[in-house]
XYZ file of C-alpha atoms in Angstrom:
141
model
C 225.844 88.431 -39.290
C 224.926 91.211 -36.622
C 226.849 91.103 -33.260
C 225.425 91.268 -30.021
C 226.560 93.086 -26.836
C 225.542 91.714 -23.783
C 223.018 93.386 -21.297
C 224.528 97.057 -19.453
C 225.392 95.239 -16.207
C 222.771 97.907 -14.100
C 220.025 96.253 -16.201
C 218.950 93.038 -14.206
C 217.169 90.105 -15.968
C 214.345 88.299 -14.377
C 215.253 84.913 -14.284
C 213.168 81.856 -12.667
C 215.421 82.183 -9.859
C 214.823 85.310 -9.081
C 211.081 85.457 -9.662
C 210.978 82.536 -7.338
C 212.657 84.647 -4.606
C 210.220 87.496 -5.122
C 207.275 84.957 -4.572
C 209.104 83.735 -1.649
C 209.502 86.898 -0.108
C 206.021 88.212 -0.493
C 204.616 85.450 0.398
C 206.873 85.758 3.743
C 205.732 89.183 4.419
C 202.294 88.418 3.299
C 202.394 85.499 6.042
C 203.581 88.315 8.759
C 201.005 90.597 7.811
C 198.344 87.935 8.199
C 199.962 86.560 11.378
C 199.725 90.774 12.536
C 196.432 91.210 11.834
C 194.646 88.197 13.070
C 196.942 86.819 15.844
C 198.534 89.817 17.801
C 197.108 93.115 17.131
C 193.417 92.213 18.144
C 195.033 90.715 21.731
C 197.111 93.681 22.080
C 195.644 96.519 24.333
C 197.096 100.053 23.637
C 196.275 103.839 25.054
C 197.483 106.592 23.181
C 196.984 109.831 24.463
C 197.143 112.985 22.211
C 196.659 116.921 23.275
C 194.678 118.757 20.147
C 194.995 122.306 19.821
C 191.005 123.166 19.031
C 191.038 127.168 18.581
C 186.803 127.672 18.176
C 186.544 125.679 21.179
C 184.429 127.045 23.629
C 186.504 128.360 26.721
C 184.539 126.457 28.922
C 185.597 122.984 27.350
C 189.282 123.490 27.505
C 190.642 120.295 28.714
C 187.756 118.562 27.978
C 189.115 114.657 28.069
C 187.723 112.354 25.384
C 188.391 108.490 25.041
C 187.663 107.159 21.407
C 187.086 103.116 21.345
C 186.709 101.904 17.559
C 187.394 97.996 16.015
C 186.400 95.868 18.857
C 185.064 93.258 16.642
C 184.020 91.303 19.955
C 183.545 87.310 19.927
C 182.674 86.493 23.431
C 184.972 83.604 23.561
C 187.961 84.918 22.352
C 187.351 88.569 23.603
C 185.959 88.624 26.837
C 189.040 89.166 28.865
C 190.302 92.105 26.415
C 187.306 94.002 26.490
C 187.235 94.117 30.484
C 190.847 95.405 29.982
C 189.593 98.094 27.903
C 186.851 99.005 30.267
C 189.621 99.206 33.109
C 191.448 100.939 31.119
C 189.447 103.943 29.914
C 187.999 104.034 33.067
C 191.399 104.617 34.605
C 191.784 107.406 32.097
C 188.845 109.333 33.558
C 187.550 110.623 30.490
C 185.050 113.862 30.041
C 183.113 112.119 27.227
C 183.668 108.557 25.868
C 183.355 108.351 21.736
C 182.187 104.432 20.516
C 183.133 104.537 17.008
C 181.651 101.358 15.326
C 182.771 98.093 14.398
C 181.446 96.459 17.425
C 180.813 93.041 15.863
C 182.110 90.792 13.075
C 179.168 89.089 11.584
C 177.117 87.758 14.748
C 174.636 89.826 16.236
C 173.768 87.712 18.829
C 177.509 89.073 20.488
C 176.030 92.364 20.558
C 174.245 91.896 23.502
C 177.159 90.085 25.508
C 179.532 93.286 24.218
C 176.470 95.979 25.543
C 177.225 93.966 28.940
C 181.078 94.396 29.198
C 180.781 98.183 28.195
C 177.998 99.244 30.503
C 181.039 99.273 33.072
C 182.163 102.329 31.032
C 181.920 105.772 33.144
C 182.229 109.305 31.494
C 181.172 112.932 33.033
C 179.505 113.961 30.018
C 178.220 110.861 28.649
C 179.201 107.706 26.083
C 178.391 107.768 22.545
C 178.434 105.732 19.850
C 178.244 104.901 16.230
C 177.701 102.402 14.210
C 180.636 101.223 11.671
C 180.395 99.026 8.284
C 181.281 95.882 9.984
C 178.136 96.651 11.956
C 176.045 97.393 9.435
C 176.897 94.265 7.535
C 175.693 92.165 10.307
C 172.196 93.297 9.725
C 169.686 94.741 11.957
């Protein structure tokens, strides 16, 4: 009759126990990720400011300021207060050119109109424009 050794000890067994602490914990950081996404980071106003070194650019755009907006995924009810913060706060900025980069809605078109309201406060030297992104484009027409 053969004999057996036991396991090295550096090789660890999965055990019900410890398969159930793995679901626990993803789960957990599953919940935070959700709770992230959908509960803080779309009420959470931030400006980041970055200087690029652009070497073809033409001498007489040096210092040219741009704002980008992208991901507002506006719902009136919800959103209203945020986007007038974000207004305020690229104006404050006093950007050269404002850059709209999509995702303007999530599903509703009818918002769009309410959203063109809130951004017409935008003000840039050298004009605003804008994109459209996929969320957009899966809200139809």
């Amino acid at each position: 009759m053969p004999i057996s050794s036991p396991a090295p000890p550096s090789r660890r067994v999965l055990t019900r126990r410890n398969a159930l602490r793995l679901l626990a914990a993803g789960a957990a950081g599953a919940a935070g990720c959700l709770a992230d996404a959908f509960l803080f980071e779309p009420r959470h106003l931030s400006v980041t400011r970055r200087d690029l070194a652009c070497p073809l650019l033409p001498p007489g755009l040096a210092g040219l300021k741009v704002a980008l907006l992208a991901d507002l995924h506006f719902h009136p009810d919800a959103d209203d207060h945020l986007v007038t913060q974000v207004v305020a706060a690229t104006n404050r900025e006093r950007p050269d050119l404002i850059v709209l980069a999509g995702d303007y809605v999530n599903g509703d078109a009818a918002v769009v109109v309410p959203l063109l309201e809130k951004l017409r406060g935008l003000r840039a030297g050298h004009g605003i424009f804008a994109v459209m992104g996929n969320h957009d484009g899966w809200t139809g027409r």
